[in-house]
């Protein structure tokens, strides 16, 4: 109920916002009531207080989120999880470069191949000892090596 209700309330606020001059709190309240009534009334649509705060913040921001809003996930990620995220980003970047330059890799398959390479690299890295896994110093070489070996097989299968 909470997630679906929050999404519906946010969508309702965003659709209602253009052309209205009501306060964000009023917009939030009216959307809340409209969604609650559509569900049969009486029951709360979002009982999770954190979701309620997010909806109010969304209303106060004019029903917009920034495209480049920095992530707060660093606040709760362990150093190992941070290293994994950085390595995943590197893996995607390197995979993109290798796939786009690989002979025989058709452009219509690029995104698919990049995803397969990135995910395969992450699986392979997670099997290494923690001291070696997701090490950025040698990461580009390992990713390029994996991508090249993988593409030799996969591109042949896709074109055959």
PDB file of C-alpha atoms in Angstrom:
ATOM      1  CA  UNK A   1       0.000   0.000   0.000  1.00  0.00           C
ATOM      2  CA  UNK A   2       2.726   2.509   0.942  1.00  0.00           C
ATOM      3  CA  UNK A   3       4.808   2.405  -2.229  1.00  0.00           C
ATOM      4  CA  UNK A   4       1.839   2.283  -4.593  1.00  0.00           C
ATOM      5  CA  UNK A   5       0.053   4.977  -2.625  1.00  0.00           C
ATOM      6  CA  UNK A   6       3.129   7.193  -2.617  1.00  0.00           C
ATOM      7  CA  UNK A   7       3.564   6.812  -6.375  1.00  0.00           C
ATOM      8  CA  UNK A   8      -0.096   7.570  -7.010  1.00  0.00           C
ATOM      9  CA  UNK A   9      -0.001  10.603  -4.729  1.00  0.00           C
ATOM     10  CA  UNK A  10       3.163  11.931  -6.417  1.00  0.00           C
ATOM     11  CA  UNK A  11       1.677  11.381  -9.878  1.00  0.00           C
ATOM     12  CA  UNK A  12      -1.563  13.085  -8.846  1.00  0.00           C
ATOM     13  CA  UNK A  13       0.345  16.079  -7.451  1.00  0.00           C
ATOM     14  CA  UNK A  14       2.416  16.367 -10.606  1.00  0.00           C
ATOM     15  CA  UNK A  15      -0.665  16.241 -12.847  1.00  0.00           C
ATOM     16  CA  UNK A  16      -2.575  18.695 -10.644  1.00  0.00           C
ATOM     17  CA  UNK A  17       0.271  21.194 -10.187  1.00  0.00           C
ATOM     18  CA  UNK A  18       0.279  22.955 -13.599  1.00  0.00           C
ATOM     19  CA  UNK A  19      -2.031  25.944 -13.571  1.00  0.00           C
ATOM     20  CA  UNK A  20      -2.667  25.899  -9.814  1.00  0.00           C
ATOM     21  CA  UNK A  21      -1.368  28.381  -7.302  1.00  0.00           C
ATOM     22  CA  UNK A  22      -1.935  26.424  -4.119  1.00  0.00           C
ATOM     23  CA  UNK A  23       0.616  25.944  -1.380  1.00  0.00           C
ATOM     24  CA  UNK A  24       2.629  22.705  -1.537  1.00  0.00           C
ATOM     25  CA  UNK A  25       1.010  21.487   1.673  1.00  0.00           C
ATOM     26  CA  UNK A  26      -2.454  22.075   0.202  1.00  0.00           C
ATOM     27  CA  UNK A  27      -1.495  20.301  -3.032  1.00  0.00           C
ATOM     28  CA  UNK A  28      -0.205  17.355  -1.014  1.00  0.00           C
ATOM     29  CA  UNK A  29      -3.369  17.246   1.118  1.00  0.00           C
ATOM     30  CA  UNK A  30      -5.729  17.430  -1.873  1.00  0.00           C
ATOM     31  CA  UNK A  31      -3.854  14.690  -3.719  1.00  0.00           C
ATOM     32  CA  UNK A  32      -3.838  12.567  -0.564  1.00  0.00           C
ATOM     33  CA  UNK A  33      -7.623  12.957  -0.213  1.00  0.00           C
ATOM     34  CA  UNK A  34      -8.282  12.279  -3.906  1.00  0.00           C
ATOM     35  CA  UNK A  35      -6.252   9.051  -3.873  1.00  0.00           C
ATOM     36  CA  UNK A  36      -7.776   7.976  -0.562  1.00  0.00           C
ATOM     37  CA  UNK A  37     -11.309   8.550  -1.878  1.00  0.00           C
ATOM     38  CA  UNK A  38     -10.501   6.689  -5.089  1.00  0.00           C
ATOM     39  CA  UNK A  39      -9.466   3.722  -2.933  1.00  0.00           C
ATOM     40  CA  UNK A  40     -12.745   3.792  -1.040  1.00  0.00           C
ATOM     41  CA  UNK A  41     -11.846   6.334   1.636  1.00  0.00           C
ATOM     42  CA  UNK A  42     -11.209   5.695   5.276  1.00  0.00           C
ATOM     43  CA  UNK A  43      -7.889   3.919   4.873  1.00  0.00           C
ATOM     44  CA  UNK A  44      -4.585   5.746   4.822  1.00  0.00           C
ATOM     45  CA  UNK A  45      -2.816   5.509   1.508  1.00  0.00           C
ATOM     46  CA  UNK A  46       0.684   6.055   2.880  1.00  0.00           C
ATOM     47  CA  UNK A  47       1.217   5.060   6.500  1.00  0.00           C
ATOM     48  CA  UNK A  48       5.024   5.138   6.307  1.00  0.00           C
ATOM     49  CA  UNK A  49       6.151   8.467   7.779  1.00  0.00           C
ATOM     50  CA  UNK A  50       9.309   8.533   5.653  1.00  0.00           C
ATOM     51  CA  UNK A  51       7.231   8.232   2.477  1.00  0.00           C
ATOM     52  CA  UNK A  52       4.980  11.034   3.728  1.00  0.00           C
ATOM     53  CA  UNK A  53       8.008  13.281   4.248  1.00  0.00           C
ATOM     54  CA  UNK A  54       9.281  12.465   0.759  1.00  0.00           C
ATOM     55  CA  UNK A  55       5.906  13.378  -0.732  1.00  0.00           C
ATOM     56  CA  UNK A  56       5.848  16.691   1.126  1.00  0.00           C
ATOM     57  CA  UNK A  57       9.400  17.436  -0.024  1.00  0.00           C
ATOM     58  CA  UNK A  58       8.374  16.549  -3.588  1.00  0.00           C
ATOM     59  CA  UNK A  59       5.465  19.007  -3.360  1.00  0.00           C
ATOM     60  CA  UNK A  60       7.696  21.738  -1.914  1.00  0.00           C
ATOM     61  CA  UNK A  61      10.166  21.239  -4.781  1.00  0.00           C
ATOM     62  CA  UNK A  62       7.408  21.965  -7.285  1.00  0.00           C
ATOM     63  CA  UNK A  63       6.863  18.265  -8.075  1.00  0.00           C
ATOM     64  CA  UNK A  64      10.348  18.042  -9.597  1.00  0.00           C
ATOM     65  CA  UNK A  65      13.469  16.096  -8.690  1.00  0.00           C
ATOM     66  CA  UNK A  66      16.881  17.292  -9.772  1.00  0.00           C
ATOM     67  CA  UNK A  67      18.529  15.230 -12.478  1.00  0.00           C
ATOM     68  CA  UNK A  68      21.919  15.658 -10.853  1.00  0.00           C
ATOM     69  CA  UNK A  69      20.915  15.393  -7.205  1.00  0.00           C
ATOM     70  CA  UNK A  70      23.828  13.772  -5.374  1.00  0.00           C
ATOM     71  CA  UNK A  71      23.136  10.363  -3.924  1.00  0.00           C
ATOM     72  CA  UNK A  72      22.928   9.961  -0.175  1.00  0.00           C
ATOM     73  CA  UNK A  73      23.633   6.252  -0.512  1.00  0.00           C
ATOM     74  CA  UNK A  74      27.235   6.960   0.521  1.00  0.00           C
ATOM     75  CA  UNK A  75      25.904   7.578   4.005  1.00  0.00           C
ATOM     76  CA  UNK A  76      24.979   3.951   4.548  1.00  0.00           C
ATOM     77  CA  UNK A  77      27.195   2.035   2.124  1.00  0.00           C
ATOM     78  CA  UNK A  78      30.108   0.121   3.568  1.00  0.00           C
ATOM     79  CA  UNK A  79      33.560   0.771   2.069  1.00  0.00           C
ATOM     80  CA  UNK A  80      33.266  -2.560   0.215  1.00  0.00           C
ATOM     81  CA  UNK A  81      29.875  -1.547  -1.243  1.00  0.00           C
ATOM     82  CA  UNK A  82      31.328   1.818  -2.280  1.00  0.00           C
ATOM     83  CA  UNK A  83      34.200   0.031  -4.024  1.00  0.00           C
ATOM     84  CA  UNK A  84      31.703  -2.261  -5.781  1.00  0.00           C
ATOM     85  CA  UNK A  85      29.650   0.708  -7.009  1.00  0.00           C
ATOM     86  CA  UNK A  86      32.736   2.527  -8.310  1.00  0.00           C
ATOM     87  CA  UNK A  87      33.972  -0.634 -10.026  1.00  0.00           C
ATOM     88  CA  UNK A  88      30.543  -1.256 -11.576  1.00  0.00           C
ATOM     89  CA  UNK A  89      30.598   2.239 -13.038  1.00  0.00           C
ATOM     90  CA  UNK A  90      34.094   1.642 -14.427  1.00  0.00           C
ATOM     91  CA  UNK A  91      33.009  -1.744 -15.813  1.00  0.00           C
ATOM     92  CA  UNK A  92      30.106  -0.158 -17.676  1.00  0.00           C
ATOM     93  CA  UNK A  93      32.319   2.604 -19.087  1.00  0.00           C
ATOM     94  CA  UNK A  94      35.033   0.200 -20.255  1.00  0.00           C
ATOM     95  CA  UNK A  95      32.467  -2.286 -21.602  1.00  0.00           C
ATOM     96  CA  UNK A  96      30.857   0.514 -23.627  1.00  0.00           C
ATOM     97  CA  UNK A  97      34.211   1.419 -25.163  1.00  0.00           C
ATOM     98  CA  UNK A  98      35.173  -2.189 -25.923  1.00  0.00           C
ATOM     99  CA  UNK A  99      31.769  -3.183 -27.328  1.00  0.00           C
ATOM    100  CA  UNK A 100      31.472  -0.113 -29.567  1.00  0.00           C
ATOM    101  CA  UNK A 101      34.934  -0.760 -30.995  1.00  0.00           C
ATOM    102  CA  UNK A 102      34.542  -4.509 -31.381  1.00  0.00           C
ATOM    103  CA  UNK A 103      34.404  -5.687 -35.013  1.00  0.00           C
ATOM    104  CA  UNK A 104      31.162  -7.456 -35.802  1.00  0.00           C
ATOM    105  CA  UNK A 105      29.233  -6.093 -32.823  1.00  0.00           C
ATOM    106  CA  UNK A 106      26.150  -4.583 -34.423  1.00  0.00           C
ATOM    107  CA  UNK A 107      24.982  -1.256 -32.971  1.00  0.00           C
ATOM    108  CA  UNK A 108      21.535  -2.706 -32.232  1.00  0.00           C
ATOM    109  CA  UNK A 109      23.232  -5.174 -29.843  1.00  0.00           C
ATOM    110  CA  UNK A 110      25.576  -2.704 -28.126  1.00  0.00           C
ATOM    111  CA  UNK A 111      23.444  -1.939 -25.063  1.00  0.00           C
ATOM    112  CA  UNK A 112      22.667  -5.634 -24.563  1.00  0.00           C
ATOM    113  CA  UNK A 113      26.333  -6.598 -24.856  1.00  0.00           C
ATOM    114  CA  UNK A 114      27.488  -3.808 -22.533  1.00  0.00           C
ATOM    115  CA  UNK A 115      25.029  -5.000 -19.891  1.00  0.00           C
ATOM    116  CA  UNK A 116      26.143  -8.617 -20.249  1.00  0.00           C
ATOM    117  CA  UNK A 117      29.815  -7.682 -19.997  1.00  0.00           C
ATOM    118  CA  UNK A 118      29.266  -5.388 -17.007  1.00  0.00           C
ATOM    119  CA  UNK A 119      27.232  -7.985 -15.122  1.00  0.00           C
ATOM    120  CA  UNK A 120      29.679 -10.766 -15.996  1.00  0.00           C
ATOM    121  CA  UNK A 121      32.600  -8.682 -14.758  1.00  0.00           C
ATOM    122  CA  UNK A 122      30.781  -7.993 -11.481  1.00  0.00           C
ATOM    123  CA  UNK A 123      30.031 -11.698 -10.989  1.00  0.00           C
ATOM    124  CA  UNK A 124      33.650 -12.573 -11.670  1.00  0.00           C
ATOM    125  CA  UNK A 125      34.963  -9.910  -9.309  1.00  0.00           C
ATOM    126  CA  UNK A 126      32.643 -11.042  -6.513  1.00  0.00           C
ATOM    127  CA  UNK A 127      34.285 -14.488  -6.641  1.00  0.00           C
ATOM    128  CA  UNK A 128      37.761 -13.058  -6.013  1.00  0.00           C
ATOM    129  CA  UNK A 129      39.188 -12.724  -2.493  1.00  0.00           C
ATOM    130  CA  UNK A 130      37.984  -9.484  -0.878  1.00  0.00           C
ATOM    131  CA  UNK A 131      41.501  -8.001  -0.939  1.00  0.00           C
ATOM    132  CA  UNK A 132      41.602  -8.322  -4.764  1.00  0.00           C
ATOM    133  CA  UNK A 133      37.964  -7.845  -5.713  1.00  0.00           C
ATOM    134  CA  UNK A 134      36.875  -4.505  -7.162  1.00  0.00           C
ATOM    135  CA  UNK A 135      40.445  -3.150  -7.164  1.00  0.00           C
ATOM    136  CA  UNK A 136      40.451  -0.076  -9.378  1.00  0.00           C
ATOM    137  CA  UNK A 137      44.236  -0.079  -9.954  1.00  0.00           C
ATOM    138  CA  UNK A 138      44.122  -3.038 -12.324  1.00  0.00           C
ATOM    139  CA  UNK A 139      40.393  -2.920 -13.062  1.00  0.00           C
ATOM    140  CA  UNK A 140      40.470  -1.523 -16.572  1.00  0.00           C
ATOM    141  CA  UNK A 141      42.844  -4.247 -17.775  1.00  0.00           C
ATOM    142  CA  UNK A 142      40.743  -7.028 -16.184  1.00  0.00           C
ATOM    143  CA  UNK A 143      37.498  -5.619 -17.581  1.00  0.00           C
ATOM    144  CA  UNK A 144      38.958  -5.200 -21.089  1.00  0.00           C
ATOM    145  CA  UNK A 145      40.325  -8.743 -21.009  1.00  0.00           C
ATOM    146  CA  UNK A 146      37.007 -10.207 -19.880  1.00  0.00           C
ATOM    147  CA  UNK A 147      35.036  -8.140 -22.405  1.00  0.00           C
ATOM    148  CA  UNK A 148      37.228  -9.193 -25.319  1.00  0.00           C
ATOM    149  CA  UNK A 149      37.047 -12.900 -24.445  1.00  0.00           C
ATOM    150  CA  UNK A 150      33.294 -12.707 -23.885  1.00  0.00           C
ATOM    151  CA  UNK A 151      32.620 -10.818 -27.113  1.00  0.00           C
ATOM    152  CA  UNK A 152      34.574 -13.358 -29.170  1.00  0.00           C
ATOM    153  CA  UNK A 153      31.920 -15.940 -28.280  1.00  0.00           C
ATOM    154  CA  UNK A 154      28.809 -13.791 -27.973  1.00  0.00           C
ATOM    155  CA  UNK A 155      29.136 -11.744 -31.177  1.00  0.00           C
ATOM    156  CA  UNK A 156      29.555 -14.952 -33.159  1.00  0.00           C
ATOM    157  CA  UNK A 157      26.384 -16.369 -31.586  1.00  0.00           C
ATOM    158  CA  UNK A 158      24.381 -13.188 -32.240  1.00  0.00           C
ATOM    159  CA  UNK A 159      25.357 -12.987 -35.896  1.00  0.00           C
ATOM    160  CA  UNK A 160      24.943 -16.696 -36.553  1.00  0.00           C
TER     161      UNK A 160
END
